[in-house]
Structures are given as structure tokens and as C-alpha cells.
XYZ file of C-alpha atoms in Angstrom:
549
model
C 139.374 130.207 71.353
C 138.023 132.285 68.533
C 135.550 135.072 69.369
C 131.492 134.638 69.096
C 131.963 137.018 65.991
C 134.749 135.901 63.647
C 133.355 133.528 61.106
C 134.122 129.538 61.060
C 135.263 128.236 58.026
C 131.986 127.124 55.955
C 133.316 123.424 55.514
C 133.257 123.216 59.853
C 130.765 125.405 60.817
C 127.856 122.627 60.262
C 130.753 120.016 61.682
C 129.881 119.425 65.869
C 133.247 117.355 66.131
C 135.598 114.820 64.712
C 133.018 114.589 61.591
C 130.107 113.870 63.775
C 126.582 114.945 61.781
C 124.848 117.752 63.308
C 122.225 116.361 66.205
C 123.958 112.678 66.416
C 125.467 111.859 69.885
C 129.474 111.764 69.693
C 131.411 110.324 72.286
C 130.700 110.886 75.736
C 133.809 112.954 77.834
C 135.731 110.609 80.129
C 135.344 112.461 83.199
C 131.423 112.526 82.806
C 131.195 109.262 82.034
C 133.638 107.957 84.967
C 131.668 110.477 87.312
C 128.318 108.501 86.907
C 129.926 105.040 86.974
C 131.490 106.403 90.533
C 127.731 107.563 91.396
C 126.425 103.806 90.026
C 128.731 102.526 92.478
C 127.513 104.175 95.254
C 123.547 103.850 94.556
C 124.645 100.214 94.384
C 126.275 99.360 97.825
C 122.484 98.757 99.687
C 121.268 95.904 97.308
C 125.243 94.774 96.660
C 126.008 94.434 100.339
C 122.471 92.167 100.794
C 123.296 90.139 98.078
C 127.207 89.834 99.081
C 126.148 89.020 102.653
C 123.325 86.502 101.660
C 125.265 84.873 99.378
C 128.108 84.057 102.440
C 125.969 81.681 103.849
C 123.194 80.744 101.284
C 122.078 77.929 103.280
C 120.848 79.521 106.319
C 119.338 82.473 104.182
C 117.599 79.868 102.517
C 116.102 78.511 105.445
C 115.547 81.471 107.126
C 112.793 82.637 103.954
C 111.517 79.569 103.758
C 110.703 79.227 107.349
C 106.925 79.914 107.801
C 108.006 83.437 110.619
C 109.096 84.688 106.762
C 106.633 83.446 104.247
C 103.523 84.348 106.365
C 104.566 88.189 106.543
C 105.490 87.855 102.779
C 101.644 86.414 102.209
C 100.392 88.988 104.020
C 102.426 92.243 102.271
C 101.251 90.428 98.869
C 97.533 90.607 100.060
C 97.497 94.316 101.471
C 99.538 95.487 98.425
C 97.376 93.806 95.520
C 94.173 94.913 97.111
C 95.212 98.186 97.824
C 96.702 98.578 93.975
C 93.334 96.922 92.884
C 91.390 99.513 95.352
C 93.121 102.321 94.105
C 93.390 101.865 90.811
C 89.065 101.437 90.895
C 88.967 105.018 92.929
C 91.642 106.703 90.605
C 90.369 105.528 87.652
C 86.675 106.507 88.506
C 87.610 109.884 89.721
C 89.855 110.649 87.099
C 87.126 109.648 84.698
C 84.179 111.921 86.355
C 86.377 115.589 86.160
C 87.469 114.598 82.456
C 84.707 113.432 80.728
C 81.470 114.542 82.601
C 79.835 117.406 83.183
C 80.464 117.178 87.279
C 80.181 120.684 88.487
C 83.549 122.511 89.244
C 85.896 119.535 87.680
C 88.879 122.531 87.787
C 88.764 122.711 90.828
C 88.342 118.773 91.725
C 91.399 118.252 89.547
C 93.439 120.537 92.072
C 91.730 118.943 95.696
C 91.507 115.460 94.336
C 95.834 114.807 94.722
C 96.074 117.055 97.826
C 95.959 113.392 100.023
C 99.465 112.364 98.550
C 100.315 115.292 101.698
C 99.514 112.799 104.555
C 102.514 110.385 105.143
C 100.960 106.894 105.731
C 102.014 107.019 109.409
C 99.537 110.413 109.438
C 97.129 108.421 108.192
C 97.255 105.462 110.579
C 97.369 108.014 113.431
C 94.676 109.472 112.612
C 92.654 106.555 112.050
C 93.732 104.913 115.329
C 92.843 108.853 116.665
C 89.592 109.112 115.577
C 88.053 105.974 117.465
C 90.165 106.472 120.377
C 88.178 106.962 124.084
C 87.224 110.333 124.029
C 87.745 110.692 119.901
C 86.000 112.188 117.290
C 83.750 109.227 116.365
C 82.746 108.600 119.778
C 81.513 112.659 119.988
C 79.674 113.150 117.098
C 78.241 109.399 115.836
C 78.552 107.800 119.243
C 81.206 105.401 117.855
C 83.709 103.517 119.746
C 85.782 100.394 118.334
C 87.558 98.659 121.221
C 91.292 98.330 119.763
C 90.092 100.995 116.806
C 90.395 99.720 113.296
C 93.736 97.811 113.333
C 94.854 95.495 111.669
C 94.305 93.925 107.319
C 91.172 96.351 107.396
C 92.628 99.721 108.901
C 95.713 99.141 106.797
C 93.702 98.709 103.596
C 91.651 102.056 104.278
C 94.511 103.739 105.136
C 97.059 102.779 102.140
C 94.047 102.930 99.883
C 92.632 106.184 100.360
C 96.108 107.809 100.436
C 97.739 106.161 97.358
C 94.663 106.781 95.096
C 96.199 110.065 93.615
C 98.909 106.928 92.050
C 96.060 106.238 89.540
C 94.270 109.537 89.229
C 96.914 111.561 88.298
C 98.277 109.433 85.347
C 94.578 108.384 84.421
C 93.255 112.078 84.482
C 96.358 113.329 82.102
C 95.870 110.538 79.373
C 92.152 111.130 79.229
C 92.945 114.505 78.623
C 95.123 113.813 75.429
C 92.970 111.638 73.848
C 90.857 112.782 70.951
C 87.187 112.290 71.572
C 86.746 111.268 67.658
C 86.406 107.598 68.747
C 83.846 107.870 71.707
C 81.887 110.033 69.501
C 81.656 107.348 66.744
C 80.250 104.915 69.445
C 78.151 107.265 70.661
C 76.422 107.765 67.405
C 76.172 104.169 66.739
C 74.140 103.347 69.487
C 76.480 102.427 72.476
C 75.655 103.031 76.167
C 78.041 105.124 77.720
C 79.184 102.401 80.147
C 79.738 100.556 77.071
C 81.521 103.236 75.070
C 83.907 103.175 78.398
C 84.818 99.933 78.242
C 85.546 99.213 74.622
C 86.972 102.404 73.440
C 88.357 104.335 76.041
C 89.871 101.491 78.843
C 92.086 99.943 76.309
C 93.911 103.277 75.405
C 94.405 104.377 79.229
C 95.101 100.744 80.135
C 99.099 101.496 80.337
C 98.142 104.647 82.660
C 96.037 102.436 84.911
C 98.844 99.748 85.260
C 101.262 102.360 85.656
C 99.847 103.851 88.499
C 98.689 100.875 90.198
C 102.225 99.790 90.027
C 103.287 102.682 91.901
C 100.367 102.192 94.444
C 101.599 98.027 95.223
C 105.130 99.517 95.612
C 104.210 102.137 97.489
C 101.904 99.756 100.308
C 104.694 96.765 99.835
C 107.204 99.398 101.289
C 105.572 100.771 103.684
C 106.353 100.524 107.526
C 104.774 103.259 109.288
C 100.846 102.312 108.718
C 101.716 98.712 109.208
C 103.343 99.340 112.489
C 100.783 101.831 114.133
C 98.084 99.316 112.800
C 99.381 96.561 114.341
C 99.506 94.631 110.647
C 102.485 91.312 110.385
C 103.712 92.289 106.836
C 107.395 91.800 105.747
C 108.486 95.119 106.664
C 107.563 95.127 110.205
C 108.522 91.431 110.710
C 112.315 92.742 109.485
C 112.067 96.041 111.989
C 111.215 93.748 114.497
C 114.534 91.720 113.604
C 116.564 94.661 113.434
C 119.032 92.989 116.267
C 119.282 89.597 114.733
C 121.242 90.764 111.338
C 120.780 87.365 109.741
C 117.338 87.521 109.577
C 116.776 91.016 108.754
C 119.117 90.669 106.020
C 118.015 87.895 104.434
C 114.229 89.257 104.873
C 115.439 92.470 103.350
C 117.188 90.809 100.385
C 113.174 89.486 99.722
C 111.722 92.524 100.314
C 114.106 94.160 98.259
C 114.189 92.039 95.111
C 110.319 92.052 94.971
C 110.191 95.614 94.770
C 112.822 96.075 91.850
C 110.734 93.660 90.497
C 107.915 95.353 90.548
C 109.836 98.452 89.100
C 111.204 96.511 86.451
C 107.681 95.560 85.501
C 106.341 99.243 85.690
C 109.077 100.158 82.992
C 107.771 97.759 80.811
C 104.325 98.728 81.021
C 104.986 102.508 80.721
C 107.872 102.401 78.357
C 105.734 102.068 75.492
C 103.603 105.106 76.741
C 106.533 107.859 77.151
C 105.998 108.579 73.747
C 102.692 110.422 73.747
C 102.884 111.638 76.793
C 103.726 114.776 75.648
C 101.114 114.816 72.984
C 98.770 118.385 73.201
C 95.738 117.946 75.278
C 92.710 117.968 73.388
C 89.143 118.943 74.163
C 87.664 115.163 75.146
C 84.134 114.220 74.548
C 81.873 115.315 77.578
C 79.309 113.418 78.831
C 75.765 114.517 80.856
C 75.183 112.893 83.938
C 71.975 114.042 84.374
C 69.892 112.819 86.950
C 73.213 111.283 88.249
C 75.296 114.096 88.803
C 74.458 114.961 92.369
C 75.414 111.110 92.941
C 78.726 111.873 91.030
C 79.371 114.847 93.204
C 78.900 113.361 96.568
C 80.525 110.453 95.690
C 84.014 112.496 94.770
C 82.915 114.749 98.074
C 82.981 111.752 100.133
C 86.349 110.708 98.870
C 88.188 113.497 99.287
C 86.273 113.813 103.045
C 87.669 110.434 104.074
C 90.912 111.148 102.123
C 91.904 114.360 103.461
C 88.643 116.149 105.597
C 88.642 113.480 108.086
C 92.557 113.078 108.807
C 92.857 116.511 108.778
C 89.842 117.476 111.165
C 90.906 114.626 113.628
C 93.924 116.141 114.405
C 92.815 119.266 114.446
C 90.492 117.874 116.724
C 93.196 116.268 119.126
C 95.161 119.845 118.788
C 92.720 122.147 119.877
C 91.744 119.922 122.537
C 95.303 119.336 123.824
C 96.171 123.061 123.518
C 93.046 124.134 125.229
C 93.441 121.561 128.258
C 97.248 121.732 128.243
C 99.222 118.740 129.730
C 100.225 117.642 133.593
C 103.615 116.561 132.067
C 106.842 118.831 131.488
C 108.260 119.144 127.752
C 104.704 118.479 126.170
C 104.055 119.814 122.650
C 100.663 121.439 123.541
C 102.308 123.538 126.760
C 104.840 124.811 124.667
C 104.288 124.573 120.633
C 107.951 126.431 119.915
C 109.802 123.530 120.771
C 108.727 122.191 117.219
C 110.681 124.836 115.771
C 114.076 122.824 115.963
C 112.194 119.500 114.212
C 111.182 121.507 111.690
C 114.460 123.189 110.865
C 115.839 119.979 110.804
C 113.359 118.632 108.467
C 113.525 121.685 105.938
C 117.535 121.867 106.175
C 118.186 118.157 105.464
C 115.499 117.765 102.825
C 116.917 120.470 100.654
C 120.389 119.543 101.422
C 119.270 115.956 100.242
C 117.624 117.912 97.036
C 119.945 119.670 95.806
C 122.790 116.706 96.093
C 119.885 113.905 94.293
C 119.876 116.815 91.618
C 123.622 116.979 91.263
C 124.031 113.429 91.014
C 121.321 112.625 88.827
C 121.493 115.524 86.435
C 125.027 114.334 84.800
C 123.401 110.740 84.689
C 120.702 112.250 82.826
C 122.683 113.838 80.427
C 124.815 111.058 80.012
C 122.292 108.676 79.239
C 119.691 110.864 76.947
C 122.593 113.194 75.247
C 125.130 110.822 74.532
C 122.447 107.578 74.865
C 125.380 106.014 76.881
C 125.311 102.122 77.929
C 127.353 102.957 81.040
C 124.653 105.453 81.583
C 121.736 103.317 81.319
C 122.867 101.014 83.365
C 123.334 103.665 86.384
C 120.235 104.636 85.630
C 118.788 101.397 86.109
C 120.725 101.185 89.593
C 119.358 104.564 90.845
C 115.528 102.661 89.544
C 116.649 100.146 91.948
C 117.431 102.004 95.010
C 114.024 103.948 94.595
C 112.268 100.507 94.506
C 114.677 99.191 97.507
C 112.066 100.177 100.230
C 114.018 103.210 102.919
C 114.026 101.043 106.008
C 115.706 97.905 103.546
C 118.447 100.717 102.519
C 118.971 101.991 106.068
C 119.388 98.372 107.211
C 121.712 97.631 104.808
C 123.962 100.830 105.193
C 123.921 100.179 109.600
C 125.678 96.764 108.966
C 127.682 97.896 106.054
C 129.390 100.936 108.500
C 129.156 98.897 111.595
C 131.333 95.738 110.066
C 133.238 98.080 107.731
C 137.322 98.624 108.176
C 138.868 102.188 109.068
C 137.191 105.490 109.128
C 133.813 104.319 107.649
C 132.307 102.549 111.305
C 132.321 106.262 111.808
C 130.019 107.691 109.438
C 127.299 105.032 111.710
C 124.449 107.533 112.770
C 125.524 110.882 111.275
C 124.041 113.154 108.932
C 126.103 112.035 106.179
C 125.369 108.821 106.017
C 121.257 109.666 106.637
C 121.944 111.783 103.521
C 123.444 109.328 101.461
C 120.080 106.699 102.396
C 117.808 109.425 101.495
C 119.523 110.435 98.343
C 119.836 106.495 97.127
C 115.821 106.121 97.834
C 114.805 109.688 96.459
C 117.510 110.265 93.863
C 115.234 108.244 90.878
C 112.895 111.100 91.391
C 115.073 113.939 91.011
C 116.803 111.180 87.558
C 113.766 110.994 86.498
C 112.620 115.041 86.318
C 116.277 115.742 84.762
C 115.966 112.668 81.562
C 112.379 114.553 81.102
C 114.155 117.975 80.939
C 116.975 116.608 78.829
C 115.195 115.281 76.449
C 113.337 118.064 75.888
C 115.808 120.792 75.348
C 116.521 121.133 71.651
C 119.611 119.490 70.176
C 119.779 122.159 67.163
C 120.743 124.661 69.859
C 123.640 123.259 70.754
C 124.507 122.546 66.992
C 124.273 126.418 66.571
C 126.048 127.331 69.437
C 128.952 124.531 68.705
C 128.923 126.180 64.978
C 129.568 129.373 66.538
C 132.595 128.118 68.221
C 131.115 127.770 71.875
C 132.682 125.217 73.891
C 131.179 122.412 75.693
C 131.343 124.048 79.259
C 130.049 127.254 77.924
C 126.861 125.811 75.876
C 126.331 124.223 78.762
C 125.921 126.930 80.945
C 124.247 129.596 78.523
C 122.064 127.400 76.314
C 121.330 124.307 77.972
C 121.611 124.484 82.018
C 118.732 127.836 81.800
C 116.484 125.553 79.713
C 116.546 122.972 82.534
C 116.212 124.624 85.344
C 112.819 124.405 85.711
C 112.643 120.920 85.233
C 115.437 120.358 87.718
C 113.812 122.218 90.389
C 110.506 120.621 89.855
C 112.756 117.073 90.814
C 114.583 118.454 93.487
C 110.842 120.014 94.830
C 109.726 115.458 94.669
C 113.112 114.828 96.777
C 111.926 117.640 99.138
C 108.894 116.412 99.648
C 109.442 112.682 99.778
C 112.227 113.262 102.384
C 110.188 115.298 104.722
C 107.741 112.308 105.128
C 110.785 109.421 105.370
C 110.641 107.962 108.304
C 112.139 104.492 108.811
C 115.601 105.981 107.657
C 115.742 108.481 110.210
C 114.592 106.421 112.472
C 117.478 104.103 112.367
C 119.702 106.308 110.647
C 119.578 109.892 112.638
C 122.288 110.951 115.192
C 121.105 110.906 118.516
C 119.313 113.950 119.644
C 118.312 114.872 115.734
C 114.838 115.010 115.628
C 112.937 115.770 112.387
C 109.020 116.520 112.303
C 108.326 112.882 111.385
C 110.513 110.744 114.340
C 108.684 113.524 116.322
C 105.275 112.583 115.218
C 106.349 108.679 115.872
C 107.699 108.647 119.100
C 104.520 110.926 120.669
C 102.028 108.405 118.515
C 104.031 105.462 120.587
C 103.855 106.852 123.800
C 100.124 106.964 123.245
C 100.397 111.290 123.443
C 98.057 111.512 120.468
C 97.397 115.763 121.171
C 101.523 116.165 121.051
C 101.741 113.697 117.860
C 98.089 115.826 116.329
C 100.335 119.425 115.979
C 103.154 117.839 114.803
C 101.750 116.036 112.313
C 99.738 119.271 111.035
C 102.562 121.319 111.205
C 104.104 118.445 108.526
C 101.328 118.397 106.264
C 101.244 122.119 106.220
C 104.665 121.954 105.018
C 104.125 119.548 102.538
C 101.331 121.107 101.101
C 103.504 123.739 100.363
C 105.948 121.876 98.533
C 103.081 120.305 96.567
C 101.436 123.109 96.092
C 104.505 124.977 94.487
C 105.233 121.975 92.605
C 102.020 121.957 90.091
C 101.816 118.452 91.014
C 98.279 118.123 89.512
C 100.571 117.894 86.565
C 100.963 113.460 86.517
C 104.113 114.466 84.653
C 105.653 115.153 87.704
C 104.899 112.023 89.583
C 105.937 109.724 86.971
């Protein structure tokens, strides 16, 4: 290769390759491309293996979803989920509204406190909830409360999913009122328009994408879930199919429902959003700011109180149930409040396999990235859509489908059955759309005239890779691999069924003391997780909706 300093003929030195224009995509290499159709393949044996095994005996997987043990579950996950997306997308949008366009007092610092409940894994939340009006509990204390059973069931799981998914809508909401230009609102102003009114005509219909978006997120997000449904005591589809986990069949087929409901609810997100990616990264502008007046000490305790029952309250009952436990002790041996160190192995093993499943979700989805927004590659959209996929497939679907496929698999692979590898692998095909999505972002955004320079300078593609364009997306590749950290920490249906024996992480920790009814034991755990995760989402920015979306 010619050095960095002799001079390129003038007739190539404008020429990328093969008489490709400057800035248009040329072919993609072979290897890359046949890397990320080997990585499609492997993001797609969960959903493949449902469908191949469903499809073996349609009949009785017919029957089996449309017997009413299926379709009552399946009622009841569409109920919680649509009013807990409705819910949360009236919260998020109202909050997000108030520290954008009033005059609230100390909206900075709102904007930072208002996400911080996207730190409390749903199964925290139910704890806490079933905690808190527990004999002896908070409630009981200080108001003199006491709900026989506590608040299980449709109405604990609403509360729960609802006050811990809001951040869904607010973060999204919060960043589009932010970019748009307060021209418009101003002109309604003047012409005579309540407020209320101004809201509704002019500024709903340009943040309606952002509501949808997030709302989205927020019926995927309570569809999926297992952990609040089970503490609560709640018949949706994903308990019903833990509950089956020994009659393969069933769980299957009830997984193959689950499952194709929740890409479909992904596929539906794209659509709303797609149209939006464009001005996303539009400047933020100075919106029009509103005077509450007499109203804003209602405005201020009403974002106080949601961030109380959000994050105060979950918080301060298991700090509650720590104190208490560590201050009475416990007549049992190997109890968490007699000796808090033993926490130190869970929480090695939840740091070491979350990064580990990090960094591998950012090498696999940083060459898909490139792949599909360099060289705007079919092969590479369509991997990317199966990476969507297995982010939508909900974790305890994916671990389901990856025990059978081991367990009734040939040779060496019945092997991989409850080791780390394979618990890997199920939290890098759920979490790996995160990290995809953080890389296509930085991708995108790193400047194709740079590597037309450095390619007219005789630069290679290996070595403008690693000078120009892999230190330009670093950050953004971190800031995924931070999501995958932080989303694996919380997983816990995975490593539930997933985990080799005697590999405890922080969150099977917090699970098997909330089931044995040792609710100080689960309490330090559980704030020893969300101390941990607030780091992570603390370091991330991820006030910043970019990041979430």
C-alpha cells in the first residue's frame, strides 16, 4: 500500500472504488455480510423453533389456544396491558408537559427525578407493594392500614406496571416538546385560545407519534411481564405458560401467542415512529412557557406525589423492611440480615454476566448496524428485523423455547442446557435490539465524507475503520452496551429457568426470599439492585429519550 503522503493520481483520488461516486454505498464485503446472516440465524432459533414445533401438530395447538384455560389469560394480559399503556401514556404525557412548557418550579431538576422509577424491576415493585400492607408493614404503622391479602390481583398489577412504565411516555414526550418551535402556540395564544385549548389543537397532534411510541413500549413492556403478575397473584398469559412449564405442548403453543402478539406490537411501533426518526435530531428550541399561576402549587404536588408513589414509597418500604430485619436479626441460619456479605457473590454474578452479555450484544449488533445503514443492505435489514423480534419475544418465551430446543437437540448441544452460555445467548437475543439500536443511531451519524477523504488518501477499509470511524462511535456504542447492562441486571424469568444450579444473581435472589415470604432478606437485596441500577442509569444520561428509543 502506498504511504499517507505520496499523492493519488487526480483522476482516483475522488474515486471510493470500482467507479462508485463519493458518499454512495458500494457493495457490501462478503465476510460482513455472511457474518450477520450467521448472527440472523441465531437471533432466529427462539421464534423458529415455536413455529417449527407448532406447526408439527397444528391441530392440537389449535385447540389448545382456543380452549378457554388459554383465551381467558390472553383477555386478561390484553386488559392489564391497554390500561396500563392508556394509564401511562395520561401520566407521561402530563408530566412531560408540566417541566416543558410551564413555569413549575425546578423543572431541571424534575426532568432528572421524573425517569429515576425505570430503576425498580417490576418484581421490586410488586414486592414492595405486597410489603407495604403486610402485618406489621409500613401502612399499618403510620396510616393504620391493613388490606387482608394486600393489593393483589387486576388492581395491584395496574398500580404497579403503571407507575413504573410511565418514564415509556415521558421521556419521548418531554424530548419532542422540547424541539418544537413555540411559533404556533404563540399564534393561538394571541388569537384568543385557552391554554387547554391551545394543547389540544396545536401541540397533541405534533407529539402524537411520541405518545404512541411510548405507549407502545409501555403495552409491550406489561404484556411481557412475569414477575409483577406472579407476586400479585394476576392469571395473564405469561404466568398461565410458567405455570405449564412441564407440559411442553401447552407452553409452547401459549408461547407461540404470546410471542407473535408482541412482534406485533413491535411491528406496529415501527410504523408509528418511523416517520418521526427524522426530526428527532432536530436542535431543541426555547418552547413557549406557560404561567400556572394560582395552579402551580397543584402542579407541584401533583408531580411530588408521582414520583412519591413511583419511587419514595418502594424505596422507603424496603428500607423499612431492611432496617427492621437488620436491627432484629433472624432465628434462622444463612439469613441475609445476619450476614449482609453473602450478597457479595449475587452481585458479582450479576455485574460479570451483564457486561459479558454487553459487550457480546455490542459485537453482534455493531456489524449489523453497519451493514444495514453503510451499505443499506437487504440481508441486513432483514437481521435487523429478526433481532426487533427477539426484543419483542418476551425473556421467559425465549428461555422456554431455548430449554426444549437443547433438551430434544442431537449431540453436544443437550449440553449447553443450564449453563452460562446458553443464559448468555437468551439474554443477548432479548437485549441485543437495544445495543442494534444505539449502534444504527451512531452509524448514521458519523460522517460519510470522512471516509471519502480517508479512502482518497489511500486508507484501507480496516484502517478507516479503526482511526476514523470506530473513535466516532464509541460513545454511542457504550451508551447501548450501558441499556444491555442494565436491562440484564433486572431479567429475571431467564435466569430463572436458564441459570446453572447454584448461580445466583441479585434478582433470583430477590425472588426466591419474596417466595418464601422472607420479605427483610428479599428488602436488602432488592436495594442493593436498584442501587446498582441507578448507577448504570445514572452514567447513562438516560434523561436523554434518545437512549430509550
Amino acid at each position: 500500500m502506498e504511504p499517507l503522503t505520496s499523492a493519488p493520481a487526480p483522476e482516483r483520488a475522488l474515486r471510493p472504488h470500482r467507479g462508485v461516486a463519493p458518499g454512495t454505498p458500494g457493495r457490501a464485503p462478503r465476510w460482513l455480510a455472511a457474518g450477520v446472516v450467521t448472527v440472523g440465524m441465531v437471533f432466529a432459533v427462539p421464534f423458529g423453533y415455536l413455529v417449527v414445533r407448532n406447526l408439527a401438530d397444528v391441530r392440537r395447538s389449535a385447540a389448545l389456544l382456543m380452549a378457554p384455560a388459554a383465551v381467558a389469560p390472553l383477555a386478561r394480559s390484553l386488559v392489564l396491558a391497554t390500561t396500563v399503556a392508556a394509564a401511562a401514556a395520561a401520566v407521561g404525557t402530563a408530566a412531560a408537559w408540566l417541566v416543558t412548557r410551564t413555569d413549575v418550579p425546578a423543572r431541571r431538576l424534575w426532568r432528572i427525578l421524573l425517569p429515576l422509577p425505570l430503576v425498580i424491576p417490576s418484581f421490586i415493585g410488586a414486592f414492595a407493594l405486597i410489603a407495604a400492607f403486610a402485618p406489621g408493614g409500613l401502612a399499618e404503622r403510620l396510616i393504620g392500614v391493613r388490606v387482608p391479602g394486600g393489593l393483589r390481583g387486576f388492581g395491584g398489577a395496574f398500580l404497579v406496571l403503571t407507575l413504573l412504565t410511565y418514564p415509556y411516555v415521558f421521556l419521548p414526550v418531554a424530548a419532542r416538546l422540547q424541539q418544537l418551535p413555540s411559533s404556533l402556540e404563540e399564534a393561538g395564544r394571541l388569537l384568543g385560545r385557552r391554554p387547554t385549548r391551545v394543547f389540544a389543537s396545536v401541540v397533541v397532534p405534533q407529539i402524537r407519534g411520541a405518545i404512541l411510541a411510548g405507549a407502545l413500549l409501555t403495552f409491550l413492556y406489561a404484556i411481557s411481564d412475569w414477575g409483577a403478575v406472579e407476586l400479585l397473584r394476576y392469571d395473564t398469559l405469561t404466568r398461565v405458560i410458567f405455570v405449564n412449564v412441564l407440559d411442553p405442548p401447552t407452553a409452547l403453543a401459549l408461547s407461540l401467542e404470546l410471542g407473535a402478539l408482541a412482534v406485533a406490537v413491535v411491528v406496529l411501533e415501527r410504523m408509528v415512529t418511523g416517520g418521526l426518526r427524522q426530526v428527532e435530531g432536530a436542535h431543541a428550541t426555547r418552547g413557549l412557557q406557560i404561567s400556572l399561576g394560582g395552579w402551580r402549587p397543584v402542579a407541584t404536588g401533583g408531580l411530588a406525589a408521582l414520583l412519591f408513589a413511583a419511587l419514595v414509597a418502594p424505596v422507603g418500604v424496603l428500607a423499612f423492611w431492611s432496617v427492621r430485619g437488620l436491627a432484629r436479626g433472624a432465628a434462622r441460619a444463612g439469613a441475609v440480615v445476619t450476614d449482609p456479605g453473602q450478597l457479595l457473590g449475587p452481585a458479582l454474578n450479576t455485574v460479570g454476566i451483564s457486561l459479558a452479555t454487553a459487550g457480546i450484544a455490542v459485537a453482534v449488533a455493531a456489524p449489523v448496524a453497519y451493514l444495514t445503514v453503510r451499505y443499506r443492505s437487504r440481508a441486513g435489514q432483514a437481521v435487523n428485523a429478526v433481532i426487533v423480534a427477539g426484543f419483542a419475544l418476551p425473556g421467559l418465551v425465549i428461555a422456554l423455547a431455548l430449554t426444549f430446543w437443547t433438551l430434544g437437540a442431537p449431540g453436544p448441544i443437550v449440553t449447553a442446557y443450564q449453563t452460562l452460555h446458553l443464559l448468555v445467548t437468551a439474554y443477548v437475543i432479548h437485549f441485543g435490539a437495544q445495543a442494534l439500536r444505539a449502534a444504527e443511531v451512531t452509524v448514521a451519524s458519523v460522517p460519510r465524507r470522512l471516509d471519502d477523504a480517508a479512502r482518497a488518501l489511500g486508507a484501507g477499509r480496516g484502517r478507516r475503520l479503526l482511526t476514523v470511524e470506530l473513535p466516532l462511535m464509541t460513545p454511542g456504542l457504550l451508551a447501548g452496551g450501558g441499556l444491555v447492562l442494565l436491562s440484564t441486571m433486572k431479567e429475571l424469568p431467564a435466569t430463572l429457568l436458564l441459570a446453572p444450579p447454584g448461580f445466583d444473581t441479585l434478582a433470583t435472589r430477590i425472588w426466591t426470599s419474596a417466595e418464601d415470604a422472607f420479605l427483610a432478606d428479599a428488602s436488602v437485596a432488592s436495594l442493593l439492585l436498584i442501587v446498582l441500577s441507578g448507577v448504570v442509569i445514572w452514567v447513562l444520561g438516560v434523561r436523554r429519550s434518545e437512549v430509550l428509543r
